[in-house]
Short mmCIF file of C-alpha atoms in Angstrom, two decimals:
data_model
loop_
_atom_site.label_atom_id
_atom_site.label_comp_id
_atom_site.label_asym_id
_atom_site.label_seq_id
_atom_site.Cartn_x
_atom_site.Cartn_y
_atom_site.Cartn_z
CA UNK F 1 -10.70 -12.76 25.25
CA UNK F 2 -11.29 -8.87 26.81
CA UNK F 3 -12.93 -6.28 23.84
CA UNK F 4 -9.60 -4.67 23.83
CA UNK F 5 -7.04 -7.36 23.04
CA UNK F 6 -10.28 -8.63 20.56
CA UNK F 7 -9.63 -5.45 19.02
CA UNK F 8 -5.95 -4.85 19.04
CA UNK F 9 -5.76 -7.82 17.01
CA UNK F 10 -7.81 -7.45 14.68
CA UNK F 11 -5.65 -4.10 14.19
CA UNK F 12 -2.68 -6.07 14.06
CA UNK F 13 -4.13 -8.03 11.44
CA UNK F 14 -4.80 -5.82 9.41
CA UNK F 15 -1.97 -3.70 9.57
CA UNK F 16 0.22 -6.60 8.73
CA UNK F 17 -1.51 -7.11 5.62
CA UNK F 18 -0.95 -3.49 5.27
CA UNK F 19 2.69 -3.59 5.20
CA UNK F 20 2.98 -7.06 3.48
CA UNK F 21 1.04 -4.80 0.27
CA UNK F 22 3.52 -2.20 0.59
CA UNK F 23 7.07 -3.76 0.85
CA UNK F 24 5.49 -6.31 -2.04
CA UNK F 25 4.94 -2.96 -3.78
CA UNK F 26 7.79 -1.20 -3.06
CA UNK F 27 9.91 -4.49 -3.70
CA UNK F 28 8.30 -5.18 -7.29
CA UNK F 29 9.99 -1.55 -8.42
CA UNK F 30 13.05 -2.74 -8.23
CA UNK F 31 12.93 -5.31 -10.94
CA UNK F 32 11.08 -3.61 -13.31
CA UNK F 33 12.74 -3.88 -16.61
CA UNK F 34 12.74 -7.49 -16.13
CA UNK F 35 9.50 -7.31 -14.69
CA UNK F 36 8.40 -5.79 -17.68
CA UNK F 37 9.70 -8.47 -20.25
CA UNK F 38 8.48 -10.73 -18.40
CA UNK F 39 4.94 -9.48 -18.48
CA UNK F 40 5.03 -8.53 -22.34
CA UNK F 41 6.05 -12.47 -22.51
CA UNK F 42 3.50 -13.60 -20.56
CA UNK F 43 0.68 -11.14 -22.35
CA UNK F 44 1.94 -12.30 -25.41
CA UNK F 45 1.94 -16.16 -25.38
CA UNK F 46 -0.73 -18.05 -26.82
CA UNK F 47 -3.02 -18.50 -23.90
CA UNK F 48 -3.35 -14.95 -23.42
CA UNK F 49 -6.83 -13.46 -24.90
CA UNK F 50 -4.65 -9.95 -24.07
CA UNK F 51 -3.57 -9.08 -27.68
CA UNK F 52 -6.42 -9.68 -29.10
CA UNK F 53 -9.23 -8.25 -26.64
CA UNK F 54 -7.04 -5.25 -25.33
CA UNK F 55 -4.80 -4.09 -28.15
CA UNK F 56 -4.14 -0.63 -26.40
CA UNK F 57 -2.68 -2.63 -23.19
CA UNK F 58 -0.27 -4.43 -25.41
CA UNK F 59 0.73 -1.62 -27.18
CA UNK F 60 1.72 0.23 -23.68
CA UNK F 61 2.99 -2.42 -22.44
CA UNK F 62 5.33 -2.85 -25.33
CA UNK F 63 6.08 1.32 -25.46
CA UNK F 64 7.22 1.28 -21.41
CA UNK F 65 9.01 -1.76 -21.92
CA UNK F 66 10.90 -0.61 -24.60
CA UNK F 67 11.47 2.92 -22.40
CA UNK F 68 12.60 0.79 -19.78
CA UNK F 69 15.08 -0.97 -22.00
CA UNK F 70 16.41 2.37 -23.78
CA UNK F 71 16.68 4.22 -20.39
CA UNK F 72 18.43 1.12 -19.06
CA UNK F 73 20.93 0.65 -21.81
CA UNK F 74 21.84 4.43 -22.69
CA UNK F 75 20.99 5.68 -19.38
CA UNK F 76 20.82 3.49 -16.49
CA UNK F 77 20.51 6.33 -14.22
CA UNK F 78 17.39 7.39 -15.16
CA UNK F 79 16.05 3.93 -13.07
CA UNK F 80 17.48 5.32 -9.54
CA UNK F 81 14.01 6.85 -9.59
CA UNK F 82 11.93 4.17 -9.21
CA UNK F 83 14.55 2.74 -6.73
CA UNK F 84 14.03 5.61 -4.61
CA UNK F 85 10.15 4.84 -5.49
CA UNK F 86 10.86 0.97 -3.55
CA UNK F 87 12.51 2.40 -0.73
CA UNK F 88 10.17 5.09 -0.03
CA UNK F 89 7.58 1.82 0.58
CA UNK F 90 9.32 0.05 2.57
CA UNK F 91 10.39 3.28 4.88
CA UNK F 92 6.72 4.14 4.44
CA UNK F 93 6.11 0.38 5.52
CA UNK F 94 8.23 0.58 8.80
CA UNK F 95 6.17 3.52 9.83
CA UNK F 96 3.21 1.34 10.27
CA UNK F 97 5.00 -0.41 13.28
CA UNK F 98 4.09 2.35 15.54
CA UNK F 99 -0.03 1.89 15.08
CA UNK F 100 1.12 -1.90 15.75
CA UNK F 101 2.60 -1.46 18.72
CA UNK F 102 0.60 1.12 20.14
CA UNK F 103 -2.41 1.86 17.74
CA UNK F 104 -4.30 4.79 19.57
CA UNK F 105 -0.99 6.87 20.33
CA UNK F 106 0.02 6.32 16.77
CA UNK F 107 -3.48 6.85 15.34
CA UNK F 108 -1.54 9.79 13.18
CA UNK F 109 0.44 7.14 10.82
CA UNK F 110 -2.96 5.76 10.06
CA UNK F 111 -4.31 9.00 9.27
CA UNK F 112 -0.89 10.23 7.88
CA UNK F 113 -1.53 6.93 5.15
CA UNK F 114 -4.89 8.24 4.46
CA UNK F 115 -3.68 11.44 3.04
CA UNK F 116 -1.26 9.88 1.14
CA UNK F 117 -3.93 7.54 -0.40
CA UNK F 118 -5.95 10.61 -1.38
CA UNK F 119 -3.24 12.32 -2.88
CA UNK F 120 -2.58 9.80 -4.81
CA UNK F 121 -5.72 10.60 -7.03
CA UNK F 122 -4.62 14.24 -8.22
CA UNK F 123 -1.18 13.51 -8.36
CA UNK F 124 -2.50 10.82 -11.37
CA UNK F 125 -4.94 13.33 -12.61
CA UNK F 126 -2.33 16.02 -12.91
CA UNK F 127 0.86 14.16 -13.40
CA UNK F 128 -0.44 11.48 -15.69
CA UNK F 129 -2.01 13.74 -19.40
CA UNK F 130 1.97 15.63 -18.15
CA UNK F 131 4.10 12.39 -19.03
CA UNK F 132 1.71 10.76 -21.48
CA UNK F 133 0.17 8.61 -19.47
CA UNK F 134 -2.82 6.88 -21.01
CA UNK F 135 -5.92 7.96 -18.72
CA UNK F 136 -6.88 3.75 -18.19
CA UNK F 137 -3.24 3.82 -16.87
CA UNK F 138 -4.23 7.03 -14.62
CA UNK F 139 -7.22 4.82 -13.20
CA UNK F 140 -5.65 2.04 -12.28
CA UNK F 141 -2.70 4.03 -10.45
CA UNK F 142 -5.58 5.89 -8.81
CA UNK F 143 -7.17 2.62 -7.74
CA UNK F 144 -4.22 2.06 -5.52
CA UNK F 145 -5.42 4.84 -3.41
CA UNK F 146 -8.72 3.87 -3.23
CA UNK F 147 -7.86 0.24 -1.97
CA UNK F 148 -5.14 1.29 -0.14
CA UNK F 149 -7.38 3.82 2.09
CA UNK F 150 -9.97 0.83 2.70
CA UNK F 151 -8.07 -0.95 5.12
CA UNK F 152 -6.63 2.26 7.05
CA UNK F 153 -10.05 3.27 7.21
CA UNK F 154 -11.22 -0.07 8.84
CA UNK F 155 -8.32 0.32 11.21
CA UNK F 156 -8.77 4.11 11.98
CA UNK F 157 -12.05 3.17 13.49
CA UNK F 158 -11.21 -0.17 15.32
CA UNK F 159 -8.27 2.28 17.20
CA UNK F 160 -11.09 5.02 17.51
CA UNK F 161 -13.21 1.58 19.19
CA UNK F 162 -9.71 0.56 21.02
CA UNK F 163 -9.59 4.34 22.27
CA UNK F 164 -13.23 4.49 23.63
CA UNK F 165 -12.57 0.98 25.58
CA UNK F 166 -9.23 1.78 27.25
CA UNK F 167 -11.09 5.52 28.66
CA UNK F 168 -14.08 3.31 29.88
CA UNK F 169 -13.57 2.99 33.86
CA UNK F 170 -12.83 -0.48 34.80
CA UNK F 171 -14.84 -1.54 37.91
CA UNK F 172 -12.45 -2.11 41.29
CA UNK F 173 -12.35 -5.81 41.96
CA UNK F 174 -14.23 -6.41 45.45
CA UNK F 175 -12.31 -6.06 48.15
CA UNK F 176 -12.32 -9.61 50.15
CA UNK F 177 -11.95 -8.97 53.86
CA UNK F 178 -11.23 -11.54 56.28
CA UNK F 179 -14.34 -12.84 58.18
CA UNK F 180 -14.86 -11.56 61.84
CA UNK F 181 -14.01 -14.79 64.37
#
C-alpha cells in the first residue's frame, strides 16, 4: 500500500469515529427527559456506590431531572432547545464528509472543529456560574472539548503528512523503447 492511501485511511478512520461521537451526541439530546430518569434510576439502584460516594451528583442529577420534567409538563417548548442542540451535531457531523472525501482541500472543517472545541472551554467558564451550573458540571462539559480536539488534531497533521506526499514529484516511469534489429 503507497504512503498516501496508508494515510488517507488512517484519516478516514478516524474521522469516522469522529462523526459516529457526534451524531451519538447529538442523538442522545433528543431523549433527554427520559434519558434522565433513566439515569437517576440507574444511579439510584442498589448496586450503585453513586449515592453514597457522590452525594452532590445525585442531588444534580435529581434537580435537572426534575427541571426537565417541570419544563416538559408546563412548558414543553422550552425542550426545542436542546433539539436544535441534536441537530446542530449531526449538521456539524455531515460537515466532516468533506475532509473524508478530500482531506487536504477540506483541511478548514478540521480546523473549523478545532475552534469549536476550544470555544467550548469559555463558553462553560462563562455560561456555566450564569445558569447555575455546578463548576464539576463546567469540567466535564469542558472535557468534551478537550477530547474532542484530540482526534482533529491527529488528523490535522496526517492531512498536513497527506499534503506534503501528494506535492512530492513522482519519478517518470522509464520509458521502454523497442530494441534496434
Amino acid at each position: 500500500m503507497s504512503e498516501r492511501r496508508a494515510l488517507l485511511r488512517r484519516i478516514r478512520v478516524w474521522l469516522v469515529v469522529f462523526i459516529v461521537c457526534l451524531v451519538l451526541s447529538g442523538l442522545t439530546a433528543f431523549p433527554l427527559v427520559h434519558e434522565l430518569h433513566w439515569a437517576e434510576d440507574l444511579l439510584r439502584s442498589s448496586a450503585s456506590p453513586v449515592p453514597e460516594h457522590f452525594p452532590a451528583l445525585m442531588e444534580w442529577i435529581t434537580k435537572v431531572r426534575t427541571g426537565l420534567d417541570e419544563a416538559d409538563a408546563k412548558y414543553p417548548f422550552v425542550l426545542y432547545g436542546t433539539d436544535w442542540l441534536a441537530f446542530a451535531h449531526l449538521v456539524i457531523a455531515v460537515a466532516f464528509y468533506g475532509p473524508y472525501r478530500d482531506p487536504v482541500r477540506n483541511i478548514w472543517v478540521i480546523e473549523f472543529g478545532m475552534i469549536a472545541c476550544a470555544g467550548i472551554i469559555p463558553l462553560a467558564l462563562i455560561c456555566g456560574p450564569i445558569r447555575g451550573i455546578p463548576f464539576w458540571w463546567s469540567v466535564i462539559d469542558m472535557s468534551f472539548g478537550v477530547f474532542g480536539v484530540i482526534p482533529l488534531l491527529v488528523v490535522r497533521r496526517m492531512i498536513k503528512q497527506l499534503e506534503a506526499v501528494e506535492r512530492t514529484p513522482r519519478p517518470e516511469p522509464a520509458a521502454t523503447t523497442a530494441p534496434a534489429v
